[in-house]
Amino acid sequence: MAGKPVLHYFNGRGRMEGIRWLLAAAGVEFEEKFIEAPADMEKLIKDGSLMFQQVPMVEIDGMKLVQTRAILNYIATKYDLYGKDAKERALIDMYTEGIVDLTEMILQSVICPADQREAKITLVKEKSKNRYLPAFEKVLKSHGQDYLVGNRLTRVDIHLLEVLLYVEEIDSSLLAPFPLLKALKSRISSLPNVKKFLQPGSQRKPPHDPK
Amino acid sequence: MAGKPVLHYFNGRGRMECIRWLLAAAGVEFEEKFIEAPADMEKLIKDGRLMFQQVPMVEIDGMRLVQTRAILNYIATKYNLYGKDAKERALIDMYTEGILDLTEMMLQVVISLPDQREAKISLLKEKTKNRYLPAYEKVLKSHGQDYLVGNRLTRVDIHLLEVLLYVEELDSSLLAPFPLLKALKSRISSLPNVKKFLQPGSQRKPPPDMKKIEEARKLFKF
């Protein structure tokens, strides 16, 4: 019984935003059911809808999938955004995991207690500048192509754009030394589905409000 | 230029052990180069062999792969341990990620500072008992098959066996209420490649030695 995927999560970026981005980039319409009170979460758990009592959970193709990577992998495969063979998938996975590590660091800097925030933000800036941004700039430089893997759009271009926007939100000067990343950011942002998702009124979620 | 995969990591379980298990279960011989001093790590970084200056790194089929999941996914695909289609892969991924979450909690216990350890062990036992073991027992109960997905061996049966052995090391009574998990543990342990890996003399690494962890902490500054 195919219908739109249904996303169960809080009304915020968190660990669901990467999934929203990928669905949007693939041109897939989706519904969202927001968890707004403990009772909402309790109901999902009581109904046995959450394998590990955690969200994100996405209802898609008759499955109730949890675990961000499982959901992303399924969507990427379904919409042909996961490369053409195992070796391309290996590169996509390696690059994606680096991006996920950076995204996790950014998430930690948002959800941590206020007294730890400055130290965590400093760490994010340091790792962005010295580890992650150079690594991806190097990939683009190595082949000179418009996309990270296989000379065509795959999931990892979308994941990278998303995190580059977060890096920019933290400190827009961080991107300055990376011309190829800036060019990719422009290029991917201009793809029709992505451009639409970037506009106000889409299901893209705003920065976390520490309050 | 095919040859044996080469694993670059410390001489311990850490984030490489699940990769060792999967290769062993697939019957794949592999070499290991151990990082024993900061200079070893510096050399790998200086030679540009670590995309994010981190290990695990596995040289396989002309690639220098880093990131545990990228490595596991490639090996699982190559040796046909990743299910038959996208839906099986989704289940395998979902189950694997839960196991990795539990394994990560265990790793955090090992590398935590001594004064935090007891609290982390309590949390670990609680999650094991109330979240993870019941979830996998329920999967096995739901289909009554010998393997978690697709009625044949896939990577997730190996990942599950590995973590069940760690649970047992932590507290052997934790497995008691889960007959189907105990049966799977027995069954998978008896598969020839797995049985061999479980024997002394294999490349399987022993439980962490806390003294060595403290030495490593000073050396590698974590």
Short mmCIF file of C-alpha atoms in Angstrom, two decimals:
data_model
loop_
_atom_site.label_atom_id
_atom_site.label_comp_id
_atom_site.label_asym_id
_atom_site.label_seq_id
_atom_site.Cartn_x
_atom_site.Cartn_y
_atom_site.Cartn_z
CA MET A 1 0.00 0.00 0.00
CA ALA A 2 2.19 2.80 -1.25
CA GLY A 3 1.59 6.28 0.01
CA LYS A 4 3.81 9.09 1.12
CA PRO A 5 6.46 8.27 3.68
CA VAL A 6 5.45 9.42 7.17
CA LEU A 7 8.17 10.88 9.38
CA HIS A 8 7.81 10.65 13.16
CA TYR A 9 10.01 13.06 15.10
CA PHE A 10 10.10 16.30 17.01
CA ASN A 11 9.44 19.52 15.18
CA GLY A 12 13.09 20.32 14.73
CA ARG A 13 16.22 19.29 12.85
CA GLY A 14 17.84 16.80 15.20
CA ARG A 15 18.50 13.41 13.65
CA MET A 16 15.65 13.61 11.16
CA GLU A 17 16.83 16.58 9.12
CA GLY A 18 19.26 14.56 6.96
CA ILE A 19 16.34 12.33 6.01
CA ARG A 20 14.13 15.31 5.13
CA TRP A 21 16.89 16.68 2.92
CA LEU A 22 17.35 13.39 1.06
CA LEU A 23 13.65 12.89 0.44
CA ALA A 24 13.32 16.48 -0.75
CA ALA A 25 16.32 16.18 -3.06
CA ALA A 26 14.82 13.00 -4.51
CA GLY A 27 11.59 14.87 -5.16
CA VAL A 28 9.61 12.70 -2.74
CA GLU A 29 6.68 14.25 -0.91
CA PHE A 30 6.41 13.23 2.73
CA GLU A 31 4.16 13.73 5.74
CA GLU A 32 5.29 14.54 9.24
CA LYS A 33 3.78 13.62 12.58
CA PHE A 34 5.40 15.70 15.28
CA ILE A 35 6.04 14.45 18.77
CA GLU A 36 5.03 17.35 20.96
CA ALA A 37 4.43 15.84 24.38
CA PRO A 38 5.67 12.80 26.29
CA ALA A 39 2.30 11.17 25.65
CA ASP A 40 2.98 11.16 21.91
CA MET A 41 6.22 9.28 22.46
CA GLU A 42 4.59 6.92 24.94
CA LYS A 43 1.90 6.05 22.44
CA LEU A 44 4.42 5.19 19.72
CA ILE A 45 6.30 2.99 22.16
CA LYS A 46 3.17 1.33 23.50
CA ASP A 47 2.00 0.57 19.95
CA GLY A 48 5.28 -1.21 19.33
CA SER A 49 6.15 1.14 16.49
CA LEU A 50 9.70 1.88 17.64
CA MET A 51 12.08 -1.05 17.62
CA PHE A 52 14.41 0.57 20.15
CA GLN A 53 11.88 3.02 21.63
CA GLN A 54 13.60 5.81 19.75
CA VAL A 55 12.91 8.20 16.93
CA PRO A 56 13.51 9.02 14.07
CA MET A 57 11.02 6.54 12.70
CA VAL A 58 9.84 6.57 9.11
CA GLU A 59 6.90 4.62 7.79
CA ILE A 60 7.80 3.71 4.22
CA ASP A 61 6.79 0.87 1.90
CA GLY A 62 5.04 -1.04 4.65
CA MET A 63 7.98 -0.83 7.06
CA LYS A 64 8.43 1.14 10.27
CA LEU A 65 12.11 1.92 9.98
CA VAL A 66 14.17 3.35 12.81
CA GLN A 67 17.87 4.25 12.94
CA THR A 68 18.90 7.19 10.83
CA ARG A 69 21.40 5.31 8.68
CA ALA A 70 18.99 2.47 7.91
CA ILE A 71 16.41 5.00 6.77
CA LEU A 72 18.90 7.02 4.70
CA ASN A 73 20.34 3.89 3.07
CA TYR A 74 16.89 2.66 2.06
CA ILE A 75 15.84 6.00 0.59
CA ALA A 76 19.15 6.44 -1.24
CA THR A 77 18.84 2.98 -2.79
CA LYS A 78 15.21 3.43 -3.73
CA TYR A 79 15.81 6.73 -5.51
CA ASP A 80 19.11 5.72 -7.11
CA LEU A 81 21.25 8.12 -5.13
CA TYR A 82 23.69 5.51 -3.80
CA GLY A 83 26.19 5.10 -6.63
CA LYS A 84 26.41 2.48 -9.35
CA ASP A 85 28.40 -0.29 -7.63
CA ALA A 86 30.01 -1.44 -4.41
CA LYS A 87 33.13 0.67 -4.82
CA GLU A 88 31.15 3.86 -5.39
CA ARG A 89 29.01 2.93 -2.41
CA ALA A 90 32.18 2.51 -0.33
CA LEU A 91 33.31 6.04 -1.16
CA ILE A 92 29.81 7.40 -0.57
CA ASP A 93 29.67 5.65 2.81
CA MET A 94 33.13 6.84 3.83
CA TYR A 95 32.35 10.45 2.94
CA THR A 96 28.86 10.27 4.45
CA GLU A 97 30.20 8.94 7.74
CA GLY A 98 32.65 11.83 8.00
CA ILE A 99 29.78 14.24 7.43
CA VAL A 100 27.67 12.44 10.02
CA ASP A 101 30.52 12.73 12.55
CA LEU A 102 30.68 16.49 11.96
CA THR A 103 26.89 16.82 12.09
CA GLU A 104 26.88 14.90 15.37
CA MET A 105 29.46 17.31 16.79
CA ILE A 106 27.26 20.22 15.74
CA LEU A 107 24.20 18.57 17.30
CA GLN A 108 26.12 18.05 20.54
CA SER A 109 27.05 21.73 20.63
CA VAL A 110 23.35 22.61 20.41
CA ILE A 111 21.89 20.15 22.93
CA CYS A 112 24.63 20.29 25.54
CA PRO A 113 24.27 22.18 28.83
CA ALA A 114 24.87 25.91 28.37
CA ASP A 115 28.15 25.88 30.28
CA GLN A 116 29.71 23.40 27.84
CA ARG A 117 28.50 25.10 24.70
CA GLU A 118 31.41 27.42 24.00
CA ALA A 119 33.99 24.65 24.25
CA LYS A 120 31.94 22.44 21.95
CA ILE A 121 31.48 25.18 19.37
CA THR A 122 35.22 25.80 19.41
CA LEU A 123 35.76 22.09 18.77
CA VAL A 124 33.31 22.15 15.85
CA LYS A 125 35.10 25.10 14.30
CA GLU A 126 38.50 23.49 14.76
CA LYS A 127 37.45 20.15 13.28
CA SER A 128 35.59 21.79 10.41
CA LYS A 129 38.57 23.91 9.51
CA ASN A 130 41.35 21.36 9.95
CA ARG A 131 39.78 17.98 9.31
CA TYR A 132 36.48 17.89 7.47
CA LEU A 133 36.41 20.80 5.05
CA PRO A 134 39.94 20.09 3.80
CA ALA A 135 39.11 16.41 3.32
CA PHE A 136 36.15 17.15 1.05
CA GLU A 137 37.90 19.97 -0.79
CA LYS A 138 40.66 17.45 -1.51
CA VAL A 139 38.18 14.94 -2.98
CA LEU A 140 36.75 17.54 -5.34
CA LYS A 141 40.22 18.68 -6.31
CA SER A 142 41.36 15.12 -6.99
CA HIS A 143 38.89 14.53 -9.82
CA GLY A 144 37.75 18.02 -10.76
CA GLN A 145 34.15 16.84 -11.18
CA ASP A 146 30.95 18.55 -10.18
CA TYR A 147 29.88 15.85 -7.74
CA LEU A 148 31.74 14.01 -5.01
CA VAL A 149 31.34 10.48 -6.43
CA GLY A 150 30.83 9.05 -9.89
CA ASN A 151 30.41 12.30 -11.75
CA ARG A 152 26.72 12.52 -10.96
CA LEU A 153 24.44 13.46 -8.09
CA THR A 154 24.42 11.03 -5.18
CA ARG A 155 23.23 11.26 -1.60
CA VAL A 156 26.58 12.47 -0.34
CA ASP A 157 26.36 15.72 -2.32
CA ILE A 158 23.10 16.43 -0.50
CA HIS A 159 24.55 15.50 2.91
CA LEU A 160 27.55 17.74 2.22
CA LEU A 161 25.44 20.71 1.19
CA GLU A 162 23.39 20.36 4.36
CA VAL A 163 26.43 20.38 6.64
CA LEU A 164 28.08 23.24 4.73
CA LEU A 165 24.98 25.33 5.46
CA TYR A 166 25.31 24.46 9.17
CA VAL A 167 28.99 25.37 9.15
CA GLU A 168 28.05 28.66 7.55
CA GLU A 169 25.43 29.28 10.25
CA ILE A 170 28.10 28.81 12.91
CA ASP A 171 30.73 30.97 11.22
CA SER A 172 30.52 32.00 7.58
CA SER A 173 34.26 32.65 7.37
CA LEU A 174 35.01 28.93 7.80
CA LEU A 175 34.17 28.23 4.16
CA ALA A 176 36.34 31.01 2.77
CA PRO A 177 39.49 28.93 2.09
CA PHE A 178 37.59 26.24 0.19
CA PRO A 179 36.66 27.36 -3.34
CA LEU A 180 35.57 23.96 -4.62
CA LEU A 181 33.26 23.43 -1.65
CA LYS A 182 31.77 26.86 -2.20
CA ALA A 183 31.19 26.04 -5.85
CA LEU A 184 29.56 22.71 -4.99
CA LYS A 185 27.38 24.44 -2.43
CA SER A 186 26.17 26.84 -5.12
CA ARG A 187 25.66 24.17 -7.70
CA ILE A 188 23.72 21.72 -5.53
CA SER A 189 21.62 24.55 -4.07
CA SER A 190 20.50 25.38 -7.60
CA LEU A 191 19.14 21.93 -8.41
CA PRO A 192 15.35 22.34 -8.73
CA ASN A 193 14.29 20.04 -5.86
CA VAL A 194 16.96 21.45 -3.57
CA LYS A 195 16.18 25.04 -4.49
CA LYS A 196 12.55 24.41 -3.61
CA PHE A 197 13.50 22.87 -0.25
CA LEU A 198 15.67 25.90 0.54
CA GLN A 199 12.77 28.27 0.10
CA PRO A 200 10.57 29.44 2.98
CA GLY A 201 7.49 27.30 3.48
CA SER A 202 9.25 23.99 2.82
CA GLN A 203 9.55 21.26 5.43
CA ARG A 204 13.14 22.28 6.18
CA LYS A 205 13.54 23.06 9.87
CA PRO A 206 15.17 26.22 11.28
CA PRO A 207 18.24 26.29 13.54
CA HIS A 208 17.69 24.91 17.01
CA ASP A 209 16.59 27.42 19.57
CA PRO A 210 18.68 26.74 22.70
CA LYS A 211 15.63 27.76 24.73
CA MET B 1 46.04 -6.09 -7.46
CA ALA B 2 44.13 -8.32 -5.10
CA GLY B 3 45.78 -9.44 -1.93
CA LYS B 4 44.65 -9.85 1.61
CA PRO B 5 42.92 -6.89 3.21
CA VAL B 6 45.25 -5.02 5.59
CA LEU B 7 43.78 -3.68 8.82
CA HIS B 8 45.38 -0.65 10.48
CA TYR B 9 44.45 -0.19 14.15
CA PHE B 10 45.59 -0.62 17.70
CA ASN B 11 46.17 -4.11 19.04
CA GLY B 12 42.79 -4.28 20.69
CA ARG B 13 39.08 -4.58 19.97
CA GLY B 14 37.94 -0.97 19.81
CA ARG B 15 36.17 -0.08 16.57
CA MET B 16 38.01 -2.64 14.46
CA GLU B 17 36.80 -5.81 16.12
CA CYS B 18 33.46 -6.03 14.32
CA ILE B 19 35.38 -5.79 11.04
CA ARG B 20 37.66 -8.64 12.11
CA TRP B 21 34.59 -10.71 12.98
CA LEU B 22 32.92 -10.10 9.63
CA LEU B 23 36.01 -10.94 7.61
CA ALA B 24 36.55 -14.07 9.70
CA ALA B 25 32.93 -15.16 9.30
CA ALA B 26 33.24 -14.64 5.54
CA GLY B 27 36.33 -16.87 5.56
CA VAL B 28 38.60 -14.03 4.44
CA GLU B 29 42.22 -14.02 5.59
CA PHE B 30 43.53 -10.61 6.58
CA GLU B 31 46.73 -8.95 7.76
CA GLU B 32 47.04 -6.50 10.60
CA LYS B 33 49.43 -3.59 11.13
CA PHE B 34 49.24 -2.43 14.72
CA ILE B 35 49.61 1.17 15.79
CA GLU B 36 51.78 1.01 18.88
CA ALA B 37 53.17 4.52 19.28
CA PRO B 38 52.10 8.02 18.28
CA ALA B 39 54.78 7.91 15.56
CA ASP B 40 52.91 5.09 13.82
CA MET B 41 49.77 7.21 13.73
CA GLU B 42 51.69 10.28 12.60
CA LYS B 43 53.19 8.36 9.71
CA LEU B 44 49.80 7.17 8.47
CA ILE B 45 48.51 10.72 8.66
CA LYS B 46 51.57 12.24 7.03
CA ASP B 47 51.39 9.73 4.18
CA GLY B 48 47.82 10.88 3.54
CA ARG B 49 46.35 7.44 4.12
CA LEU B 50 43.64 8.41 6.60
CA MET B 51 40.90 10.54 5.10
CA PHE B 52 39.89 11.98 8.47
CA GLN B 53 43.17 11.23 10.31
CA GLN B 54 41.44 8.41 12.11
CA VAL B 55 41.52 4.66 12.27
CA PRO B 56 40.13 2.02 11.64
CA MET B 57 41.53 2.01 8.13
CA VAL B 58 41.38 -1.03 5.88
CA GLU B 59 43.30 -1.42 2.64
CA ILE B 60 41.07 -3.52 0.41
CA ASP B 61 40.69 -3.84 -3.36
CA GLY B 62 42.90 -0.83 -4.04
CA MET B 63 41.03 1.43 -1.62
CA ARG B 64 42.05 2.87 1.73
CA LEU B 65 38.72 2.80 3.48
CA VAL B 66 38.09 4.54 6.77
CA GLN B 67 34.89 4.75 8.83
CA THR B 68 33.73 1.53 10.39
CA ARG B 69 30.35 1.38 8.66
CA ALA B 70 31.81 2.08 5.21
CA ILE B 71 34.23 -0.78 5.73
CA LEU B 72 31.58 -3.17 7.08
CA ASN B 73 29.14 -2.32 4.28
CA TYR B 74 31.76 -2.99 1.60
CA ILE B 75 32.82 -6.32 3.09
CA ALA B 76 29.22 -7.43 3.62
CA THR B 77 28.34 -6.62 0.02
CA LYS B 78 31.44 -8.26 -1.39
CA TYR B 79 30.86 -11.52 0.49
CA ASN B 80 27.11 -11.60 0.00
CA LEU B 81 26.23 -11.09 3.66
CA TYR B 82 23.98 -8.08 3.14
CA GLY B 83 20.63 -9.60 2.21
CA LYS B 84 19.01 -10.14 -1.15
CA ASP B 85 17.27 -6.80 -1.75
CA ALA B 86 16.70 -3.30 -0.43
CA LYS B 87 14.05 -4.32 2.09
CA GLU B 88 16.26 -7.01 3.61
CA ARG B 89 19.08 -4.50 3.67
CA ALA B 90 16.81 -2.06 5.52
CA LEU B 91 16.12 -4.62 8.23
CA ILE B 92 19.79 -5.59 8.39
CA ASP B 93 20.77 -1.93 8.72
CA MET B 94 18.15 -1.22 11.37
CA TYR B 95 19.20 -4.23 13.45
CA THR B 96 22.91 -3.53 12.91
CA GLU B 97 22.57 0.07 14.02
CA GLY B 98 20.94 -0.99 17.27
CA ILE B 99 23.84 -3.38 17.88
CA LEU B 100 26.34 -0.64 17.08
CA ASP B 101 24.60 1.69 19.55
CA LEU B 102 24.97 -0.98 22.25
CA THR B 103 28.58 -1.66 21.27
CA GLU B 104 29.31 2.08 21.41
CA MET B 105 27.94 2.20 24.95
CA MET B 106 30.33 -0.62 25.85
CA LEU B 107 33.25 1.18 24.25
CA GLN B 108 32.36 4.31 26.23
CA VAL B 109 32.54 2.26 29.43
CA VAL B 110 36.01 1.06 28.53
CA ILE B 111 37.42 4.49 27.71
CA SER B 112 35.55 6.42 30.37
CA LEU B 113 37.38 8.00 33.26
CA PRO B 114 37.46 5.72 36.31
CA ASP B 115 35.06 7.85 38.36
CA GLN B 116 32.37 7.67 35.66
CA ARG B 117 32.70 3.99 35.00
CA GLU B 118 30.22 2.55 37.50
CA ALA B 119 27.39 4.79 36.35
CA LYS B 120 28.08 3.91 32.73
CA ILE B 121 28.11 0.20 33.50
CA SER B 122 24.73 0.51 35.22
CA LEU B 123 23.28 2.31 32.24
CA LEU B 124 24.73 -0.29 29.91
CA LYS B 125 23.19 -3.19 31.84
CA GLU B 126 19.85 -1.44 31.98
CA LYS B 127 19.72 -0.76 28.25
CA THR B 128 20.92 -4.25 27.43
CA LYS B 129 18.25 -5.85 29.57
CA ASN B 130 15.32 -3.59 28.77
CA ARG B 131 15.91 -2.31 25.26
CA TYR B 132 18.31 -4.30 23.13
CA LEU B 133 18.05 -7.97 24.12
CA PRO B 134 14.24 -7.90 24.11
CA ALA B 135 14.21 -6.25 20.68
CA TYR B 136 16.25 -9.04 19.08
CA GLU B 137 14.47 -11.83 20.95
CA LYS B 138 11.25 -10.38 19.55
CA VAL B 139 12.59 -10.47 15.98
CA LEU B 140 13.54 -14.13 16.29
CA LYS B 141 10.20 -14.95 17.88
CA SER B 142 8.29 -13.15 15.14
CA HIS B 143 9.49 -15.45 12.35
CA GLY B 144 10.86 -18.47 14.21
CA GLN B 145 13.79 -18.74 11.80
CA ASP B 146 17.41 -19.56 12.55
CA TYR B 147 18.74 -16.22 11.33
CA LEU B 148 17.65 -12.66 11.95
CA VAL B 149 16.89 -11.73 8.32
CA GLY B 150 15.91 -13.65 5.22
CA ASN B 151 16.25 -17.13 6.67
CA ARG B 152 19.96 -17.33 5.95
CA LEU B 153 23.22 -16.02 7.39
CA THR B 154 23.80 -12.31 6.98
CA ARG B 155 26.18 -9.85 8.61
CA VAL B 156 23.75 -8.99 11.36
CA ASP B 157 23.85 -12.54 12.81
CA ILE B 158 27.61 -12.12 13.18
CA HIS B 159 27.28 -8.63 14.71
CA LEU B 160 24.69 -9.97 17.14
CA LEU B 161 26.81 -12.94 18.20
CA GLU B 162 29.73 -10.63 18.86
CA VAL B 163 27.73 -8.31 21.08
CA LEU B 164 26.08 -11.23 22.91
CA LEU B 165 29.54 -12.47 23.86
CA TYR B 166 30.37 -9.01 25.22
CA VAL B 167 27.11 -8.95 27.17
CA GLU B 168 28.08 -12.29 28.63
CA GLU B 169 31.52 -10.97 29.59
CA LEU B 170 29.81 -8.07 31.34
CA ASP B 171 27.29 -10.21 33.23
CA SER B 172 26.37 -13.71 32.14
CA SER B 173 22.98 -13.57 33.85
CA LEU B 174 21.78 -10.89 31.41
CA LEU B 175 21.17 -13.49 28.69
CA ALA B 176 19.18 -15.84 30.89
CA PRO B 177 15.66 -14.60 30.01
CA PHE B 178 16.28 -14.83 26.25
CA PRO B 179 16.10 -18.44 24.98
CA LEU B 180 16.04 -17.60 21.28
CA LEU B 181 19.10 -15.37 21.59
CA LYS B 182 20.89 -18.12 23.47
CA ALA B 183 20.01 -20.59 20.73
CA LEU B 184 21.22 -18.22 18.00
CA LYS B 185 24.42 -17.66 19.92
CA SER B 186 25.04 -21.40 19.96
CA ARG B 187 24.13 -21.91 16.38
CA ILE B 188 26.24 -19.10 14.92
CA SER B 189 29.18 -20.02 17.15
CA SER B 190 29.15 -23.49 15.56
CA LEU B 191 29.51 -22.30 11.99
CA PRO B 192 32.96 -23.45 10.82
CA ASN B 193 34.52 -20.02 10.16
CA VAL B 194 33.10 -18.60 13.36
CA LYS B 195 34.13 -21.61 15.41
CA LYS B 196 37.67 -21.19 14.13
CA PHE B 197 37.68 -17.48 15.00
CA LEU B 198 36.50 -18.29 18.52
CA GLN B 199 39.46 -20.57 19.14
CA PRO B 200 42.69 -19.42 20.79
CA GLY B 201 45.30 -18.29 18.30
CA SER B 202 42.86 -16.49 15.99
CA GLN B 203 43.01 -12.75 15.34
CA ARG B 204 40.14 -12.15 17.77
CA LYS B 205 41.20 -9.67 20.43
CA PRO B 206 40.78 -10.25 24.18
CA PRO B 207 38.76 -8.06 26.56
CA PRO B 208 40.34 -4.66 27.19
CA ASP B 209 43.13 -4.52 29.73
CA MET B 210 42.40 -1.41 31.78
CA LYS B 211 46.10 -0.84 32.47
CA LYS B 212 46.77 -0.82 28.72
CA ILE B 213 43.85 1.54 28.18
CA GLU B 214 45.32 3.99 30.68
CA GLU B 215 48.70 3.77 28.94
CA ALA B 216 47.03 4.33 25.58
CA ARG B 217 45.10 7.26 27.03
CA LYS B 218 48.35 8.98 27.97
CA LEU B 219 50.01 8.13 24.67
CA PHE B 220 47.16 9.08 22.36
CA LYS B 221 45.59 11.70 24.59
CA PHE B 222 41.93 10.76 24.83
#
